[in-house]
Amino acid sequence: MQQVIARYIRLIAFIMLFHSLTACEKWLDAKPDESLAIPATLKDVEAILGNTSVFNTVYMHVGESSADNYFLTDSAFNAMVFQGSRNAYSWQGDVSQDESPSNWQTMYKQVYTANVALDALESVERKPEEAMRFDRARGVALFLRSRALQALAVAFAPVYEAGNAKQKMGIPLRNTIDFTEPSVRVNLEDTYKQIVDDMIEAAKLLPMTSSHPMIPNQVAAHAYLSRFYLSMGNFESAGKYADSVIDKRWELLNYNSLNTNANFPIAARNTEVLYEVLVPVPMQLDVSYARVDSNLYRSFHVNDLRRIVFFRTTNNGVQFKGNYTGSAFMFGGMALDEVYLTAAECAVRRGNTERALALMNQLLQTRWKQGTWQPLVGLSAAETLLLILTERRKALLMREIRWMDIKRLSVLEVQHRVTMTRILNGQQIVLAPGANRYALPIPEVVISMTGMEQNPE
Amino acid sequence: MKKSLAPAGLVHLFYCVLFLLWAVDVEAQQLPDILIAVKNAETKEPVAGASIYWKGSTVSGITDSNGVFRTTRGPGDTILRASCIGFAGAVQRVPVEYDGGPVVIWLRPLAESLQGVMVSTGYQRLPRERATGSFEYVGKAELDLQLGSNVLQRLEGIASGVQFEQHPQRPNVTIRGVSTINGPKDPLIVVDNFPFEGDINSLNPNDIASVTVLKDAAAASIWGSRAGNGVIVITTREGSRQEALRVELNANVVTASPPDLFSIPVMKTADYIGVEQLLFQRGYYRENAANPVAFSPVVELLFQQRNGRVDSATVASRLADWAAVDVRNEYRRWFYQRTMNQQYALNLQGRSGVLQWFMSGGYDQNHGSLGQLYRRASLRSTNTLQLRPGIRLRVGFQYSSMLNESGRPGYGSITMANGVLYPYAQFADENGLPGLIYKDYRQPYKDSTGMGLLQSWNYYPLTDWQHDRRRSDNRHLLGTLDLQLRLLKGLHVSILYQYENQQSLQEDWRGEESYFTRNLINTFSQINRANGTIRYAVPLGGISDNAFGHLRAHQWRVQANYLRRFGVHELSVVAGAERRQRKEESETYRLYGVDANTLSHVKVDLVDPFPHYVTRGNAFVPSVNGLGGTDNRFVSMYVNGGYTILGKYTITASARKDASNLFGVESNKRGVPLWSAGAAWNILKEGFARRWKLDDWRLRVSYGYMGNADPSRSAVTTIRYVGSALYTNASSAQIFQYSNPTLRWERVGTFNIGTDISTRARRLVVTADYYIKKGVDLFGTVPVDQTTGVGQSVVRNVASMRGHGVDVTINSLNTRGAVLWSTQWLFSYNRTKVLSYYLNNVLGRNFVSAGNVIAGMPGQPVYSIAGFNWVGLDSTNGNPIGVLDGKLTTDYNAIMSRTTADEIVYAGSALPVWFGSLMNSVKWKGLTISVNLSYETGHYFRKSSVSYSALFSGVGHSEYARRWQQPGDELYTSVPSLIYPANANRDRFYNQASIHHLPAGNLRLQFVHLQYNVPMRKKAMKYIKGVECYANGSQLGLLWKANKEGLDPRYPDGLAPRPQWGGGVRLHW
């Protein structure tokens, strides 16, 4: 009998042991990888948005590659490794061919990453003591998404015109983290509406300043709004936001303080940098291949310091070295000089020629040798506008801005429209104002996969 | 005459007594009694119950429990024959001048013997005749036919349905072909009872008793979500039941010549120089003062010529000198050597009272072809304690320590900044002094910059490796406890626990003399030209990278085993639960400015950017510092039951459920429990089968599901913290996995039908299985719209595949008698095809495959060789011609962007369809020779060829010499003409065209094994019981290949493994 009891005790002990191994909901709650997390906290969101490798060290170059700030000799053209480089330069075919990741992919990754942050914020409680952090995180996400979509729109959609934007194709707006949702091009009006609305909301949420120019702040948001509105031909709003930046922050970089012999005379994070993005240089824009148009170079007065700050003359042509990055990286962010030029242009277009001239004088005296700049006074509105556009063309080189300017000018005054030419193997190629090519072709692989409409050739 | 002999362990004494008896008797001049001892040739243990008779006579007897039999001898009785179930029969000639000593007859166990073999699933050991599943059993004797440090590699050519491959992108071991597309592809390795988490190389092959491969659902589904690719169960050796201490020593050495670098299809040096000259003329190379990236010596020379610094005669003579150089000769001469692998293993076993024990030690030392060193020392002990009747405790312990040290640089590892090396590089000058190799920056720049303050920027590979060393140290510890107790009649419970601990430490040491360190110091040097001083952001001194890894795995199991017979009914059930935890921690860090003598190091600023010395751009001092930690936990429950009636009909069933802490994929909620069912019929036990001259005939059938869990996949968005962000130093995370809510674990359903037949005395033993495998919910890499922002492809459960095949093993004993000739024939057939694959476009180029990626075309093999339709070369310009919309075209962009999937040409499977091996063993006296041939056929491979885009970046191909150069060439060549600039799509089209599809069938000599069991004189037996000498050659190369191009289909780009020759000795005491 005792033996039987002992046996049953053993059996029960065994069953308990069995149970203890399998009853373990808590035990399975442990995190499988310490460095992994399901984004659920404000800290996670900040870390996602703080990844400078995603947002601040990559940007587009297809606009600059298609613009007239550089030219390639025939041998340089032939030495290109990617067909996309040649296509961008010669204005035919897919500008993204052979390149991986394409600009399209790079920028939509920023959109996706911002969406992941916005999605995670939905489940984060906005605690009163963290309200500022919460708002800033949301502001940063909107800022980044808006900025990325606008850059894509400038390259891959036609120019915005207030009257007919509903009839024109915009770009796909992705506001979801679900990759199974199909991408559809919306019209240009809706494209720009979201871009602008996001940036306006971001400006409200962001703090005035940030600890590093790679971290978005309100001033940078306003500067971007001025760029966006300028590209849309809304000079009223563009001017308003540009002025608000200049009112808050007005320290221009005096080029007289620069070491003009340096490889890269303009330091990174100088006082003009409002938002910093470093752009790796594609082969076609690399100084080994790209040459600066000699007419452009000659347009700089000998007293204009930019002639030696921006350019290096070698025995086989003029090379660009005026990056706002202190390095070979191109600058893809936002700087104060652009805001001055935008404010001046808007001022003259809004009838305030005097303010426009004052802004230009302020800007240019920091660009010329000390004491050589003769302040301009009494120019007509048309003369002032011409001066501003000329100076704008000379100032914002290799920043992915020229393509936007060429496009928007094509729907403004006839005399300011730009006709670009290239000479390749003895043949002249012309890109006339308003050409279909102004909306660069969307990568072929995206078209074939989504069936979305390609821009006309 | 003596039915019961001396107790075990006193056999020696017994022999001595007999010897004395015989010595006394010797005067009598009678035909003496003959003492016969039958022993297992493998374990040296006596074989009881073996039948013995004189050839040509009917008089026979059976050996007793000590394997001994004594008989008298009639006239003409000269040949003794012994046979026993489970062993190959053997004969032994007894000389007329019989010396009175015991006549030892060695019986070689039939490892493939169906009866008596206990197959192990890791959860239970069951007799093979009660199994309904498909098991492949490989015994120690077969494992010992191949030498080498890795136990799995010894299965090659031995285990049916198991394939080995040395391919970087495909799984190395597959069981019955692939059963997944993008999930983990390796089979589960189980050692004794538990999955083995450590490095398989830490197991000493000499400690392995047997390997069982679980191939179908009935065999493997008990391993649930990890069994989808099959399971390999390794059983280690245990202590013997014999009292006597037994000692075995095994020592061998294996050597191979260095790899044949001339099998690599590289272009002739003269051609290479010609291309460089052409590119130079076309302005391909550009000098950039701001970033003086190194050019090759030819380009540098041509620049000097252009600048008037050298005359054309000097250029011509130097180019001629260089054209005579082949860097492969340089590698061969300065860096390569023969490999030399030594292996020693010692084991002891015995029993004292209730304790059965086994102890072993092993030591391996391998010197690779580059002088790299691998050293492994292992120690193992297994003790089984019969505490009380019904209570058994088994305690196991294993420790191994592995050391790896890097050697000299191998072919391809010495490169310029662009990742390639010019083929006229010379590592030493004519006096044997180190030769300068152009690396990162141009020589004139290096010579003129730095005001003499920088480190030398020159790179000398001949000596550089001496200062650039990698060393890793791995320690692996395994402890097991296994308590088994009898609870009720027929009911045993076991409680098992295993602890595994693996620590690894790796150091990459780059001394101050190494190029790596000098280059980094220079890159981060800042020179003040005004006062001639230098500041270092990377300090002088060596650089030490350290990586620590620590793996700990705990596994607990509680299991009940019920085995009971009720009359004609026999019931066997195991049920249990287990928990597994696998915790891994890692840490890497780098120290700068290390002084190896004082072990001091210097702090560096990793946070702020510094100006790059050459480009002046921002640069951060490189950091490898990081921490990692994973903690994977699993809980499982399982049950497996079998019921046999009348000893004839068996049915089995099993089920298993897994839960884990992995993100997202909640198999416990979403997954279907994995299960199997099987049935077996022992035909021979039927009345009508009695008259058949068979030993065994069974039929088996099974069906079930196994899973394939991938812990790296997640259904929800996960982010990975990546330390601090560049520039801002704020906290930074990247998206690691994209929200993928439909993700499930893969499942593989297997249907298996098989039969086992054995004729009388096992002259012919056949096992044949036919199976159908169906993988569902398979992960597939799906190209995704880049607009989604998740990249170019995602992984989803999008595919399904079906495979079917046949595994046949035939063992025949062709001759018996003095010469014992046996043959083992393994025959496998396997075909897989994609059933469905989610691809939301039909773009042809997505289906082009060289067999290293999955081409998800329904109806085609999972790994297939597929390419563009090839027409030929254009006779006017040597352009390759393709087909688009049924028309010939040379518009390569259109071919790439518009070719549809149905225009792709499929050659066939990239994996063998028919494969197997044929092994013949001949034994004569103590001498055994085994020859193993393996074959593969029915599959294809893609040959590589020249790509001009690659060539212009420095990567050439020997086919360049056969390129089209003038009209008419197209008649005998298919290599397109050289064009500049290169067209990447033209190159892609040509290299992926169907002309490169070649049949991959081949026959190779897998190994030859020669063994001699030295006949022991009885005097010597006092000191040593057995001596076996063996010699071995493996990877002996191709005997036949299907392609006409002379390429080894396994290694079309050269560097096939060289034949390995070895020899050794095994001693028994």
Tab-separated table of N, CA and C in Angstrom, chain B residues 167 342 419 777 986:
chain	number	residue	atom	x	y	z
B	167	HIS	N	28.880	25.636	-51.774
B	167	HIS	CA	28.422	26.777	-52.541
B	167	HIS	C	28.097	27.883	-51.562
B	342	GLN	N	46.612	16.932	-38.649
B	342	GLN	CA	46.907	15.807	-37.762
B	342	GLN	C	45.745	15.620	-36.799
B	419	GLY	N	39.413	47.376	-55.206
B	419	GLY	CA	39.012	46.002	-54.931
B	419	GLY	C	39.590	44.960	-55.865
B	777	ASP	N	3.146	28.068	-47.462
B	777	ASP	CA	3.421	29.300	-46.724
B	777	ASP	C	4.905	29.621	-46.748
B	986	ARG	N	24.198	45.251	-72.039
B	986	ARG	CA	24.737	44.334	-73.062
B	986	ARG	C	25.522	43.231	-72.362
